[in-house]
Each structure stands twice: as C-alpha cells, then as structure tokens.
Short mmCIF file of C-alpha atoms in Angstrom, two decimals:
data_model
loop_
_atom_site.label_atom_id
_atom_site.label_comp_id
_atom_site.label_asym_id
_atom_site.label_seq_id
_atom_site.Cartn_x
_atom_site.Cartn_y
_atom_site.Cartn_z
CA MET R 1 0.00 0.00 0.00
CA PRO R 2 1.25 3.46 -0.80
CA VAL R 3 1.03 4.69 2.79
CA THR R 4 3.31 2.02 4.25
CA GLN R 5 5.68 2.44 1.34
CA LEU R 6 5.96 6.07 2.18
CA SER R 7 6.74 5.46 5.83
CA ASP R 8 9.34 2.81 4.90
CA LYS R 9 11.27 5.31 2.89
CA PRO R 10 14.48 6.45 4.59
CA PRO R 11 14.45 10.06 5.82
CA PHE R 12 15.24 12.84 3.37
CA LYS R 13 18.69 13.50 4.86
CA ALA R 14 19.76 9.90 4.30
CA ARG R 15 18.39 9.88 0.77
CA ALA R 16 20.14 13.12 -0.08
CA PHE R 17 23.37 11.70 1.31
CA ASP R 18 22.96 8.53 -0.74
CA TRP R 19 22.25 10.58 -3.85
CA LEU R 20 25.46 12.57 -3.41
CA ASP R 21 27.48 9.53 -2.38
CA HIS R 22 26.39 7.72 -5.50
CA ARG R 23 27.88 10.50 -7.58
CA PHE R 24 30.83 11.79 -5.59
CA LYS R 25 31.77 8.82 -3.34
CA ILE R 26 31.31 10.93 -0.24
CA ARG R 27 31.56 7.87 2.03
CA ASP R 28 35.22 7.46 1.06
CA LEU R 29 35.78 11.05 2.01
CA THR R 30 33.97 10.89 5.34
CA ALA R 31 35.75 7.63 6.15
CA TYR R 32 39.04 9.38 5.40
CA MET R 33 38.08 12.33 7.54
CA GLY R 34 36.92 10.00 10.29
CA ASN R 35 40.45 8.59 10.51
CA LYS R 36 42.03 11.94 11.16
CA VAL R 37 43.12 12.48 14.74
CA VAL R 38 44.69 15.33 16.65
CA PRO R 39 47.33 14.53 19.27
CA GLN R 40 46.44 15.66 22.78
CA HIS R 41 49.20 17.04 24.97
CA GLY R 42 50.30 20.13 26.86
CA HIS R 43 50.72 22.21 23.72
CA SER R 44 47.57 21.11 21.88
CA MET R 45 46.36 24.70 21.84
CA PHE R 46 48.98 25.49 19.20
CA TYR R 47 46.91 23.44 16.76
CA TYR R 48 44.27 26.18 16.71
CA LEU R 49 46.59 28.90 15.46
CA GLY R 50 46.66 27.85 11.80
CA GLY R 51 42.88 27.57 11.66
CA LEU R 52 42.56 30.91 13.39
CA THR R 53 44.77 32.52 10.74
CA LEU R 54 42.52 30.95 8.10
CA PHE R 55 39.43 32.39 9.81
CA LEU R 56 40.91 35.88 9.91
CA PHE R 57 41.86 35.56 6.25
CA LEU R 58 38.25 34.70 5.41
CA VAL R 59 37.14 37.78 7.34
CA GLN R 60 39.61 39.79 5.24
CA VAL R 61 38.16 38.42 2.02
CA ALA R 62 34.58 39.17 3.08
CA THR R 63 35.21 42.70 4.39
CA GLY R 64 37.61 43.44 1.51
CA ILE R 65 34.93 42.61 -1.05
CA LEU R 66 32.52 44.90 0.81
CA LEU R 67 34.99 47.79 0.84
CA LEU R 68 35.48 47.32 -2.91
CA MET R 69 31.86 48.42 -3.42
CA TYR R 70 32.77 51.99 -2.50
CA TYR R 71 36.55 52.30 -2.72
CA ARG R 72 37.87 54.09 -5.81
CA PRO R 73 41.60 54.01 -6.47
CA GLY R 74 43.32 57.15 -7.75
CA ALA R 75 44.97 60.24 -6.32
CA ASP R 76 41.77 62.27 -6.62
CA SER R 77 39.38 59.67 -5.31
CA ALA R 78 41.11 57.18 -2.98
CA TYR R 79 41.19 59.37 0.13
CA GLU R 80 37.75 60.79 -0.62
CA SER R 81 36.19 57.37 -1.08
CA VAL R 82 37.64 56.05 2.20
CA LYS R 83 36.36 59.17 3.93
CA PHE R 84 33.00 58.56 2.29
CA ILE R 85 33.01 54.96 3.53
CA ILE R 86 33.68 55.87 7.15
CA SER R 87 31.47 58.95 7.34
CA ASN R 88 28.57 58.39 4.91
CA VAL R 89 28.07 54.68 4.29
CA THR R 90 25.94 52.92 6.88
CA PHE R 91 28.28 50.71 8.95
CA GLY R 92 31.14 51.76 6.66
CA TRP R 93 33.28 52.62 9.70
CA LEU R 94 32.58 49.14 11.07
CA ILE R 95 33.57 47.29 7.91
CA ARG R 96 36.80 49.29 7.59
CA SER R 97 37.52 48.83 11.29
CA ILE R 98 37.01 45.06 11.08
CA HIS R 99 39.16 44.87 7.95
CA SER R 100 41.99 46.72 9.71
CA TRP R 101 41.70 44.85 13.00
CA SER R 102 41.46 41.49 11.29
CA ALA R 103 44.51 42.32 9.15
CA ASN R 104 46.61 43.12 12.20
CA LEU R 105 45.38 40.14 14.18
CA MET R 106 45.96 37.87 11.20
CA ILE R 107 49.63 38.92 10.99
CA LEU R 108 49.96 38.49 14.75
CA VAL R 109 48.40 35.01 14.79
CA LEU R 110 50.41 34.07 11.70
CA PHE R 111 53.63 34.96 13.54
CA LEU R 112 52.46 32.96 16.61
CA HIS R 113 51.61 30.03 14.33
CA MET R 114 55.04 30.16 12.72
CA PHE R 115 56.98 30.40 15.97
CA THR R 116 55.02 27.60 17.66
CA VAL R 117 55.64 25.40 14.63
CA TYR R 118 59.31 26.36 14.79
CA PHE R 119 59.78 25.70 18.51
CA THR R 120 57.97 22.36 18.37
CA GLN R 121 60.04 21.38 15.30
CA ALA R 122 56.77 20.61 13.51
CA TYR R 123 58.58 21.61 10.31
CA ARG R 124 60.65 18.42 10.44
CA LYS R 125 60.37 15.62 7.95
CA PRO R 126 57.90 14.95 6.34
CA ARG R 127 56.48 18.49 6.65
CA GLU R 128 59.24 20.48 4.93
CA MET R 129 56.96 21.59 2.11
CA THR R 130 54.20 22.62 4.51
CA TRP R 131 56.71 24.88 6.24
CA LEU R 132 57.90 26.33 2.94
CA THR R 133 54.38 27.07 1.72
CA GLY R 134 53.71 28.64 5.12
CA ILE R 135 56.72 30.93 4.72
CA GLY R 136 55.37 31.86 1.29
CA LEU R 137 52.01 32.70 2.84
CA LEU R 138 53.74 34.87 5.44
CA GLY R 139 55.52 36.77 2.67
CA LEU R 140 52.24 37.29 0.83
CA ALA R 141 50.47 38.38 4.02
CA LEU R 142 53.15 41.00 4.68
CA THR R 143 52.85 42.22 1.08
CA PHE R 144 49.08 42.40 1.60
CA GLY R 145 49.68 44.64 4.61
CA PHE R 146 52.19 46.83 2.82
CA SER R 147 50.03 47.34 -0.27
CA GLY R 148 46.83 47.88 1.70
CA TYR R 149 48.47 50.52 3.89
CA LEU R 150 48.79 52.96 0.97
CA LEU R 151 45.25 52.60 -0.37
CA PRO R 152 43.57 55.29 1.82
CA TRP R 153 46.12 57.74 0.34
CA ASN R 154 46.59 59.64 3.58
CA GLU R 155 49.66 61.46 4.81
CA LEU R 156 51.04 58.67 7.00
CA ALA R 157 50.61 55.99 4.35
CA PHE R 158 52.13 58.15 1.64
CA PHE R 159 55.41 58.79 3.43
CA ALA R 160 55.66 55.25 4.84
CA THR R 161 55.25 53.88 1.32
CA ARG R 162 57.83 56.30 0.00
CA VAL R 163 60.34 55.06 2.57
CA GLY R 164 59.36 51.41 2.11
CA THR R 165 59.60 51.40 -1.66
CA GLY R 166 62.72 53.55 -1.49
CA MET R 167 64.52 50.72 0.31
CA ILE R 168 64.18 48.55 -2.77
CA ARG R 169 66.58 50.91 -4.53
CA ALA R 170 69.35 49.46 -2.33
CA ILE R 171 69.18 46.11 -4.16
CA PRO R 172 72.16 46.04 -6.52
CA VAL R 173 71.69 46.24 -10.30
CA ILE R 174 67.90 45.71 -10.51
CA GLY R 175 66.91 47.83 -7.49
CA GLU R 176 66.17 51.00 -9.42
CA TYR R 177 64.16 49.11 -12.02
CA LEU R 178 62.14 47.24 -9.38
CA MET R 179 61.33 50.44 -7.56
CA VAL R 180 60.06 52.16 -10.69
CA VAL R 181 57.95 49.12 -11.59
CA LEU R 182 56.46 49.01 -8.10
CA ARG R 183 55.82 52.74 -7.90
CA GLY R 184 54.63 53.07 -11.46
CA GLY R 185 57.15 55.88 -11.91
CA GLU R 186 60.02 57.62 -10.22
CA ASP R 187 57.97 58.72 -7.23
CA VAL R 188 54.94 57.60 -5.24
CA THR R 189 51.97 59.07 -7.13
CA GLY R 190 48.43 58.22 -8.16
CA ALA R 191 49.98 55.62 -10.46
CA THR R 192 51.33 53.85 -7.38
CA ILE R 193 47.81 53.54 -5.96
CA GLY R 194 46.74 51.82 -9.17
CA ARG R 195 49.54 49.29 -8.90
CA PHE R 196 49.12 48.67 -5.19
CA PHE R 197 45.37 48.36 -5.68
CA GLY R 198 45.78 45.74 -8.40
CA LEU R 199 48.27 43.91 -6.22
CA HIS R 200 46.07 44.09 -3.14
CA VAL R 201 42.74 43.02 -4.64
CA ALA R 202 43.71 40.76 -7.54
CA ILE R 203 47.25 39.42 -7.69
CA LEU R 204 47.81 38.75 -4.00
CA PRO R 205 44.40 37.16 -3.35
CA ALA R 206 44.95 34.81 -6.30
CA LEU R 207 48.44 33.79 -5.20
CA PHE R 208 47.42 33.55 -1.55
CA SER R 209 44.40 31.34 -2.31
CA LEU R 210 46.50 29.01 -4.43
CA LEU R 211 49.27 28.66 -1.87
CA LEU R 212 46.77 28.36 0.98
CA THR R 213 44.98 25.51 -0.81
CA ILE R 214 48.29 23.67 -1.22
CA HIS R 215 49.21 24.35 2.41
CA LEU R 216 45.86 22.99 3.64
CA LEU R 217 46.03 19.96 1.35
CA PHE R 218 49.43 19.11 2.82
CA VAL R 219 48.06 19.47 6.36
CA GLN R 220 45.01 17.30 5.59
CA ARG R 221 47.09 14.66 3.86
CA GLN R 222 49.76 14.39 6.56
CA GLY R 223 47.66 15.11 9.63
CA MET R 224 48.81 17.02 12.69
CA SER R 225 52.43 16.88 13.73
CA GLU R 226 53.02 14.95 16.94
CA PRO R 227 55.33 16.27 19.63
CA ILE R 228 58.93 15.36 18.93
CA GLU R 229 59.26 13.61 22.31
CA TRP R 230 56.57 11.11 21.39
CA LYS R 231 58.97 9.34 19.07
CA SER R 232 61.14 8.06 21.89
CA SER R 233 58.41 7.54 24.48
CA GLY R 234 56.14 4.50 24.63
CA ASP R 235 52.63 4.32 23.27
CA THR R 236 51.01 4.24 26.69
CA HIS R 237 50.50 7.94 27.34
CA LYS R 238 49.84 9.05 23.77
CA LYS R 239 46.35 10.49 23.56
CA TYR R 240 44.39 11.52 20.49
CA MET R 241 41.17 13.30 19.74
CA LYS R 242 39.10 12.64 16.65
CA PHE R 243 39.33 15.54 14.24
CA PHE R 244 35.80 15.05 13.00
CA PRO R 245 33.71 16.20 14.71
CA ASN R 246 35.43 16.74 18.10
CA PHE R 247 38.33 18.96 17.07
CA LEU R 248 36.32 20.67 14.36
CA TYR R 249 33.75 21.82 16.92
CA ARG R 250 36.53 23.20 19.08
CA ASP R 251 38.00 24.92 16.04
CA LEU R 252 34.64 26.51 15.31
CA LEU R 253 34.32 27.60 18.94
CA VAL R 254 37.72 29.31 18.69
CA TRP R 255 36.52 31.03 15.50
CA LEU R 256 33.38 32.17 17.26
CA ILE R 257 35.42 33.61 20.13
CA ALA R 258 37.72 35.30 17.60
CA LEU R 259 34.72 36.84 15.84
CA ASN R 260 33.51 38.25 19.15
CA VAL R 261 36.93 39.63 20.06
CA LEU R 262 37.14 41.14 16.58
CA ALA R 263 33.70 42.73 16.89
CA LEU R 264 34.50 44.16 20.32
CA LEU R 265 37.82 45.63 19.20
CA ALA R 266 36.31 47.03 16.01
CA VAL R 267 33.46 48.72 17.85
CA ILE R 268 35.40 50.02 20.86
CA PHE R 269 38.49 51.10 18.89
CA PRO R 270 37.34 51.84 15.32
CA ASP R 271 40.60 53.67 14.58
CA GLY R 272 42.80 51.13 16.34
CA VAL R 273 44.57 51.62 19.63
CA GLY R 274 48.13 52.38 20.74
CA VAL R 275 50.70 51.61 18.07
CA ILE R 276 48.16 49.62 16.06
CA HIS R 277 46.08 52.44 14.67
CA TRP R 278 44.84 53.72 11.35
CA PRO R 279 43.22 57.14 11.68
CA LEU R 280 42.45 58.48 8.23
CA GLY R 281 44.04 61.84 9.07
CA GLU R 282 45.03 64.28 6.35
CA LYS R 283 45.04 63.55 2.65
CA ALA R 284 48.48 62.79 1.21
CA ASP R 285 50.18 65.84 -0.25
CA PRO R 286 53.38 64.98 -2.11
CA PHE R 287 54.61 68.57 -1.79
CA ALA R 288 53.96 68.97 1.91
CA PRO R 289 56.75 68.36 4.41
CA PRO R 290 56.60 64.86 5.91
CA PRO R 291 55.04 64.50 9.36
CA ALA R 292 57.39 64.37 12.35
CA VAL R 293 56.94 60.65 12.90
CA ILE R 294 57.06 58.37 9.89
CA ARG R 295 56.57 54.80 10.82
CA PRO R 296 55.53 51.62 9.10
CA GLU R 297 53.02 49.13 10.43
CA TRP R 298 54.16 47.46 13.64
CA TYR R 299 55.16 44.24 11.90
CA PHE R 300 57.69 46.08 9.76
CA MET R 301 59.04 48.09 12.68
CA PHE R 302 61.95 45.75 13.47
CA ALA R 303 63.20 45.84 9.89
CA PHE R 304 62.62 49.59 9.68
CA LEU R 305 64.62 50.26 12.86
CA THR R 306 67.40 47.85 11.89
CA LEU R 307 67.95 49.70 8.63
CA LYS R 308 67.84 53.01 10.47
CA LEU R 309 70.48 51.96 13.01
CA ILE R 310 72.98 50.54 10.54
CA PRO R 311 75.75 53.05 9.78
CA ALA R 312 75.87 54.61 6.34
CA LYS R 313 78.74 52.41 5.23
CA VAL R 314 79.56 48.86 6.34
CA LEU R 315 82.70 47.34 4.82
CA PHE R 316 82.37 48.03 1.09
CA LEU R 317 78.56 48.06 1.16
CA GLU R 318 76.10 50.85 1.73
CA GLY R 319 74.27 50.62 5.03
CA GLU R 320 70.93 49.72 3.52
CA GLN R 321 72.45 47.12 1.23
CA PHE R 322 74.19 45.54 4.20
CA GLY R 323 70.97 45.53 6.22
CA LEU R 324 68.91 43.99 3.44
CA LEU R 325 71.64 41.40 2.83
CA VAL R 326 71.80 40.33 6.47
CA MET R 327 68.03 40.16 6.83
CA GLY R 328 67.72 38.40 3.48
CA VAL R 329 70.23 35.73 4.48
CA GLY R 330 68.53 35.39 7.88
CA GLY R 331 65.16 34.95 6.20
CA LEU R 332 66.57 32.37 3.80
CA ILE R 333 68.05 30.31 6.65
CA TRP R 334 64.70 30.57 8.45
CA ALA R 335 62.87 29.29 5.37
CA LEU R 336 65.30 26.40 4.86
CA VAL R 337 65.44 25.28 8.47
CA PRO R 338 63.64 21.94 7.84
CA PHE R 339 66.52 20.99 5.57
CA LEU R 340 69.29 22.49 7.69
CA ASP R 341 68.18 21.10 11.06
CA LYS R 342 69.54 17.56 10.69
CA SER R 343 68.78 16.46 14.24
CA SER R 344 65.07 17.18 13.82
CA GLN R 345 65.08 14.78 10.89
CA ARG R 346 66.24 12.09 13.31
CA GLY R 347 63.49 13.09 15.72
CA GLU R 348 65.79 14.92 18.13
CA ARG R 349 65.60 18.48 19.33
CA SER R 350 68.65 20.54 18.42
CA ARG R 351 69.92 23.03 21.00
CA GLY R 352 71.56 25.12 18.32
CA TRP R 353 68.41 25.59 16.28
CA MET R 354 66.35 26.31 19.41
CA LEU R 355 68.85 29.07 20.25
CA PHE R 356 68.65 30.38 16.69
CA GLY R 357 64.86 30.53 17.03
CA PHE R 358 65.00 32.34 20.35
CA GLY R 359 67.61 34.69 18.89
CA ALA R 360 65.34 35.56 15.95
CA LEU R 361 62.29 35.96 18.19
CA GLY R 362 64.25 38.07 20.69
CA PHE R 363 65.67 40.25 17.91
CA ILE R 364 62.24 40.91 16.40
CA VAL R 365 60.58 41.62 19.77
CA ILE R 366 63.35 43.87 21.09
CA MET R 367 63.78 45.81 17.86
CA THR R 368 60.02 46.32 17.59
CA ILE R 369 59.77 47.69 21.14
CA LEU R 370 62.91 49.80 20.67
CA GLY R 371 61.44 51.18 17.46
CA TYR R 372 58.58 52.75 19.38
CA ILE R 373 60.74 53.90 22.30
CA LEU R 374 63.34 55.59 20.08
CA GLU R 375 60.66 57.62 18.29
CA MET M 1 23.11 6.74 14.64
CA ALA M 2 22.36 10.28 15.71
CA GLU M 3 18.67 9.52 15.18
CA GLU M 4 18.78 6.56 17.55
CA LYS M 5 20.64 8.48 20.18
CA SER M 6 18.30 11.41 20.16
CA SER M 7 15.19 9.27 20.30
CA SER M 8 16.56 7.28 23.23
CA THR M 9 17.46 10.49 25.03
CA LYS M 10 13.97 11.77 24.38
CA ALA M 11 12.54 8.57 25.83
CA ASN M 12 14.60 9.01 29.00
CA PHE M 13 13.31 12.48 29.59
CA SER M 14 9.81 11.89 28.32
CA ASN M 15 8.34 12.84 31.69
CA GLU M 16 9.92 16.34 31.48
CA LYS M 17 7.88 19.09 29.91
CA VAL M 18 10.77 20.38 27.77
CA PRO M 19 13.38 17.69 27.20
CA ARG M 20 16.89 18.95 27.82
CA ARG M 21 18.17 18.04 24.38
CA SER M 22 15.39 19.80 22.53
CA PHE M 23 15.84 22.86 24.75
CA LEU M 24 19.55 22.94 23.95
CA GLU M 25 18.86 22.46 20.27
CA LYS M 26 16.45 25.38 20.27
CA PHE M 27 18.88 27.47 22.29
CA LEU M 28 21.65 26.70 19.79
CA ALA M 29 19.40 27.46 16.83
CA ALA M 30 18.35 30.79 18.35
CA GLY M 31 21.97 31.65 19.12
CA THR M 32 23.00 30.80 15.57
CA MET M 33 20.18 32.92 14.16
CA ALA M 34 21.25 35.83 16.36
CA LEU M 35 24.85 35.45 15.18
CA VAL M 36 23.84 35.31 11.52
CA GLY M 37 21.63 38.36 12.05
CA ALA M 38 24.36 40.29 13.84
CA VAL M 39 26.78 39.60 11.01
CA PHE M 40 24.51 40.14 8.04
CA TYR M 41 22.52 43.13 9.27
CA PRO M 42 25.50 45.50 9.02
CA VAL M 43 26.52 43.90 5.70
CA ALA M 44 23.05 44.40 4.24
CA ARG M 45 22.94 48.02 5.43
CA PHE M 46 26.48 48.66 4.15
CA LEU M 47 25.47 47.53 0.68
CA VAL M 48 22.70 50.13 0.43
CA PRO M 49 24.44 53.26 -0.85
CA PRO M 50 23.84 56.44 1.13
CA LYS M 51 21.98 59.33 -0.46
CA SER M 52 24.41 61.63 -2.18
CA GLY M 53 25.99 64.15 0.14
CA GLU M 54 25.73 66.79 -2.60
CA ALA M 55 23.73 69.85 -1.63
CA THR M 56 20.43 70.34 -3.47
CA VAL M 57 20.76 72.96 -6.17
CA THR M 58 18.03 75.62 -6.24
CA GLN M 59 19.52 78.07 -8.72
CA VAL M 60 22.13 78.05 -11.45
CA LYS M 61 23.60 80.73 -13.67
CA LEU M 62 23.67 79.47 -17.22
CA PRO M 63 27.09 79.43 -18.87
CA PHE M 64 25.63 81.05 -22.02
CA THR M 65 23.48 84.04 -23.00
CA ARG M 66 20.21 84.66 -24.83
CA ARG M 67 22.21 85.25 -28.01
CA ASP M 68 23.66 81.72 -27.81
CA VAL M 69 20.15 80.28 -27.56
CA GLU M 70 18.98 82.42 -30.48
CA ALA M 71 21.96 81.25 -32.54
CA GLU M 72 21.03 77.58 -32.07
CA SER M 73 19.14 76.14 -35.00
CA GLN M 74 16.96 74.30 -32.46
CA LYS M 75 16.27 77.51 -30.52
CA GLY M 76 17.06 75.61 -27.35
CA LYS M 77 20.01 74.51 -25.22
CA THR M 78 20.50 72.02 -22.41
CA PHE M 79 22.22 72.93 -19.15
CA ARG M 80 23.20 71.25 -15.88
CA PHE M 81 20.95 71.91 -12.94
CA GLY M 82 22.70 70.16 -10.04
CA ARG M 83 22.74 66.54 -11.04
CA LYS M 84 19.80 66.96 -13.39
CA LEU M 85 19.66 68.12 -16.96
CA GLY M 86 17.58 71.14 -17.91
CA ILE M 87 16.57 72.60 -21.26
CA ILE M 88 15.97 76.25 -22.06
CA VAL M 89 13.96 77.15 -25.16
CA LEU M 90 13.10 80.32 -27.03
CA THR M 91 9.40 80.56 -27.83
CA PRO M 92 8.22 82.20 -31.09
CA SER M 93 7.20 85.21 -29.00
CA GLY M 94 10.79 85.62 -27.88
CA GLU M 95 10.31 84.36 -24.34
CA LEU M 96 12.86 82.10 -22.63
CA ARG M 97 11.40 79.13 -20.81
CA ALA M 98 13.25 76.39 -18.92
CA PHE M 99 12.20 72.86 -18.04
CA SER M 100 13.67 69.67 -16.75
CA ALA M 101 15.00 67.91 -19.87
CA THR M 102 14.12 64.49 -18.52
CA CYS M 103 11.10 63.00 -20.24
CA THR M 104 8.53 61.87 -17.69
CA HIS M 105 7.98 58.63 -19.60
CA LEU M 106 11.27 56.73 -19.44
CA ASP M 107 13.89 59.34 -18.58
CA CYS M 108 15.10 60.11 -22.12
CA THR M 109 16.27 63.63 -22.87
CA VAL M 110 13.79 65.90 -24.66
CA GLN M 111 14.68 68.45 -27.38
CA HIS M 112 13.09 71.58 -28.81
CA ARG M 113 11.46 71.22 -32.20
CA PRO M 114 10.76 74.79 -33.40
CA ASP M 115 9.37 73.34 -36.64
CA LEU M 116 6.62 71.56 -34.68
CA GLY M 117 6.42 74.07 -31.87
CA VAL M 118 6.83 71.37 -29.23
CA LEU M 119 9.32 69.80 -26.89
CA TRP M 120 9.87 66.39 -28.36
CA CYS M 121 11.22 63.16 -26.93
CA ALA M 122 12.87 61.12 -29.66
CA CYS M 123 12.70 57.82 -27.78
CA HIS M 124 8.96 57.22 -28.00
CA ASN M 125 7.69 60.26 -29.86
CA GLY M 126 6.40 61.98 -26.73
CA ARG M 127 5.37 65.63 -27.11
CA TYR M 128 5.03 68.54 -24.70
CA ASP M 129 3.79 72.02 -25.54
CA LEU M 130 5.94 75.04 -24.77
CA SER M 131 4.50 75.31 -21.27
CA GLY M 132 5.75 71.81 -20.54
CA LYS M 133 2.35 70.12 -20.70
CA ASN M 134 2.32 66.60 -22.11
CA ILE M 135 0.12 66.73 -25.21
CA ALA M 136 0.86 63.59 -27.21
CA GLY M 137 2.54 60.22 -26.95
CA PRO M 138 3.33 58.21 -23.83
CA PRO M 139 4.54 60.86 -21.30
CA PRO M 140 2.30 60.61 -18.21
CA ARG M 141 3.10 64.00 -16.64
CA PRO M 142 4.16 67.51 -17.69
CA LEU M 143 7.83 68.43 -17.55
CA ASP M 144 8.98 70.16 -14.36
CA ALA M 145 9.21 73.87 -15.13
CA PHE M 146 11.96 76.19 -13.92
CA VAL M 147 11.77 79.92 -13.33
CA VAL M 148 13.89 81.96 -15.74
CA ASN M 149 15.28 85.38 -14.78
CA GLU M 150 17.35 87.51 -17.07
CA VAL M 151 19.70 89.98 -15.42
CA GLY M 152 21.45 91.91 -18.12
CA GLU M 153 23.21 89.33 -20.28
CA GLU M 154 23.06 86.63 -17.64
CA ILE M 155 20.36 84.01 -17.38
CA PHE M 156 19.45 82.58 -13.97
CA VAL M 157 17.36 79.44 -13.73
CA SER M 158 15.81 78.45 -10.42
CA SER M 159 13.52 75.71 -9.24
CA GLY M 160 9.91 76.78 -8.80
CA VAL M 161 10.10 76.84 -5.01
CA ALA M 162 12.34 79.82 -4.31
#
C-alpha cells in the first residue's frame, strides 16, 4: 500500500546523502576524515593557530569585497572614497575597522603560528613543504599589509610607502628598475595607488588562495604533527582526539570567540589603539613636508629600525644594502630550516636551532619595542 | 546513529515538559540565528548606498546668454541643474522658458522642435507644448518647469520653489 511504502522510505537527509554519495563517493571522504586524529598534549592549543589565521583571512576576504563596493583608487578619489566609507556609508566605519583589526590580528596570529611550529620542530620531515608554503604565505600576508596601507592615500601611508619602496633601490643592479615598476614611476603618485590596488585586490588574493589551498592539502594529507618527544616515548600515554567532529567543533568555537573579540575591538576602537592604529588623518600631499613621525606598520618596525640603526657604510657596502643582505640571508636560513636542522630529521631536538629561534624571536621583539621607544 | 541516540534520550526524559536536548537544540538554533543576524545586518545596510551628500541645487547661472540660444538652430540649449539636466527654449514670441529635460515617460532627454512648436522626446515620440504640458505620446506628466530670470546678459534658472 502506498502509505506504508511512504513510511518505509528512509528520511530525506539519508536519501540526499545517498544521492550525493552515488555520484561523488562521499563515504570514502567521510571515512578518510573520520580517521584523522589530533594529538592531545600540553601544547595542543597550538593546533588552533593555523585555523585561526585561516578564519581571519576569510574575514579579510569578506570585508575586503565589501569595501570594494565603494573604494575608488586614484589620487583624486582614494582618500575621498575612504572618507566617504567611514562617514557616509551605513556601517562603513565598522567594515573598515574590522578589515583593519582582522589584518593586524591575522599577521599576529600568523607569527604565533610560525613560531610555535618552529619551537615544536613541527617543520621536520615529512612536513618540509608545509613549512615552505607557510613561509610563502607569510611573505604574501606581509605584502598584503604593505600594499593595503597605501590605499587610503593619507599622509602617514604616503610617506611610509615612499620610505618602504625607497629601500628597494638598495638592491644592486635591478633595485632602481624594481622600484620604478612598483611605484609606477620615479615617485609615489596616483599611479602607485593603481599598482598597489591591483596587487592588493587581484594578484595577492589569487596567489594567496592558491598557496593556501596547497598548504591545507598538505596538512590534511599528513595530519597534525606529533610532539617530537613522542617518538622516543612508549605508546602508553599518547592520547588523540578525533578531528571530525570533536576537534572541528573546538576549532569553530575558537573562530566564534575570535569573531567576538574582533567585533568588540572594532566597535570600541574603530581607529585602532596604541601603536596599532589607522586614523584616516590628512590627505596625502606629495609637496607637503613629511610628518614628524614616519613609521611603518608594527610588523615592519623591526626591519625599519634595523635599517635606520645601521651606519651609512659597512665594509664596502652601503648601510641599507648591508641591512637587506643580512636580513635576506637570515630569512633564507629561516625558510630552509627543515633541511638544515639535521637532528630534527632524526626526531631529536637541536639546541643550536632552538637558540637560533630564540635569537630571531628576541631580535624581532626587542627591535620592535625599541622602534617605538626611540621615536 | 544520531537519530537513535536522540530518540533514546527523548525517551529518558519523556516525563519532562521540555526535554533537555530539545531545549539545547532550540537554544543553539536561536543563538546561531542571532549570530547570523548580527553579522549580516551591518553587511546588508552597508550595501545600500547612502543618499548623495551633494547639496540640493536651487539656482544656477547658465554658462551662455540669450544670443547663444537664439543662434542655435533648435532655438534651445540644455544645461546642468545640479545633477539633473535642464533645457531652455526660445518661444516664437521671444520668451525664454526652462524645463527639466528628462522625459517623464522613461527618462530620455527631450529636445526643442521649433518646426513643430513642441518639446519632443525622440525615444517614443512623446510631445510637450511650450508650457511643458504633455500633449501627445506616452509621457504621463508635464515636464517640471523652472523659473527663468534675465539679469542683463546673464540668465538665472531656479527651481519653482524659491
């Protein structure tokens, strides 16, 4: 009878699942996901940092697309359109504030993610490529920050970009060429906004999405890195949590907390607070004298101060060339650490590389703080 | 599996008025709705563009003189009135009259046809007489009229309410 047939039918959810599974073999995928586990130990909280960076990136994409509705690049319109967004558009101040807060927090969490991976040697075999793609993502994120900083075309951004792009000139042979390409001319002008705008909303998002996909595929394929000590210890005290759904729910809870923190910061401090601030201020005037304090965003401060402190001439090199060389070599070693740290490949912690890590962290922290004190 | 679990839980608490699980589920759903609302309300409002901050124009000085209008073969010229387009025409009696140049039918721009003695919209053959009244074709309303004042060589056009 039709009535009993109807009641015998599996529920809609199950039928929909079957329908999809028939076509896309979803059961294989869920079985694969069901196998994924997350190690549980004293430093398990580090596992949230990558996901948190991802969340903040998604917030950047969403708010960035919204800002695009009103932002107009160009020397005559960029500043005016940002002013329009924060003073005329309903909730415009909020969207810009969230975009700025999320950008800063994303860089911060990204740095935390990188250093926790470094100090737990999670970069060791077989995760060398995950580390490398992560370093690439860091580079792109910093470029995002640098290019986005100029877009409001205000006084502070104008001079900071002039200094920042001016440094590129120190690169031998191709420096001058690179600087002109980046600036769209000899100086920072409306043409520079066009280039930075294209970089910020098209080129960087494309590259970042590609690299991020690869990074996440690596993480999904290899699973979470276990603590290095677990290799030598017995199986008895190793504990795991299922990724799906247990860890995923926790991940989402962390995202929810992050969203609330973000909303609070954005509402209470729409222009930022302390050294992390982005008041619109005056419109950039290339012919006006620079403001008393020119400073980059906080995450460039250590590099900015280092270059400032280096004497004009070191050995046969110019001060800036020397500074860029030293930091370039340092960055290269940092990127190649999974290949250079031989003891981590054997599952042992190397004192030397731990010291190198602390040295780098200490240098960045101290130079950043000094940068603000010496102002 | 989830089905089984929830039904057995329901059975355990069947004597309660509101089973704990269903209360939590409702609580979670309400919380999620509130979150979605809190996120998308500002987004929806942000997407609605604000009204232009431009001040409303009530009077403009035309950048041409009566002689320029007389020199036109069409005996009429368009001009900017704030963000709108206006048209000034010379009637056979030598009077200057100004109207909104936007056809009231579908927003095309009207032109003066001295040969027909009308203001004519080329899009759908709409016609207005020289007082702006719609007399033929699809236009539903007369054209908005402006007040014209001549001070020496200069022509001032102002909106009716002045």
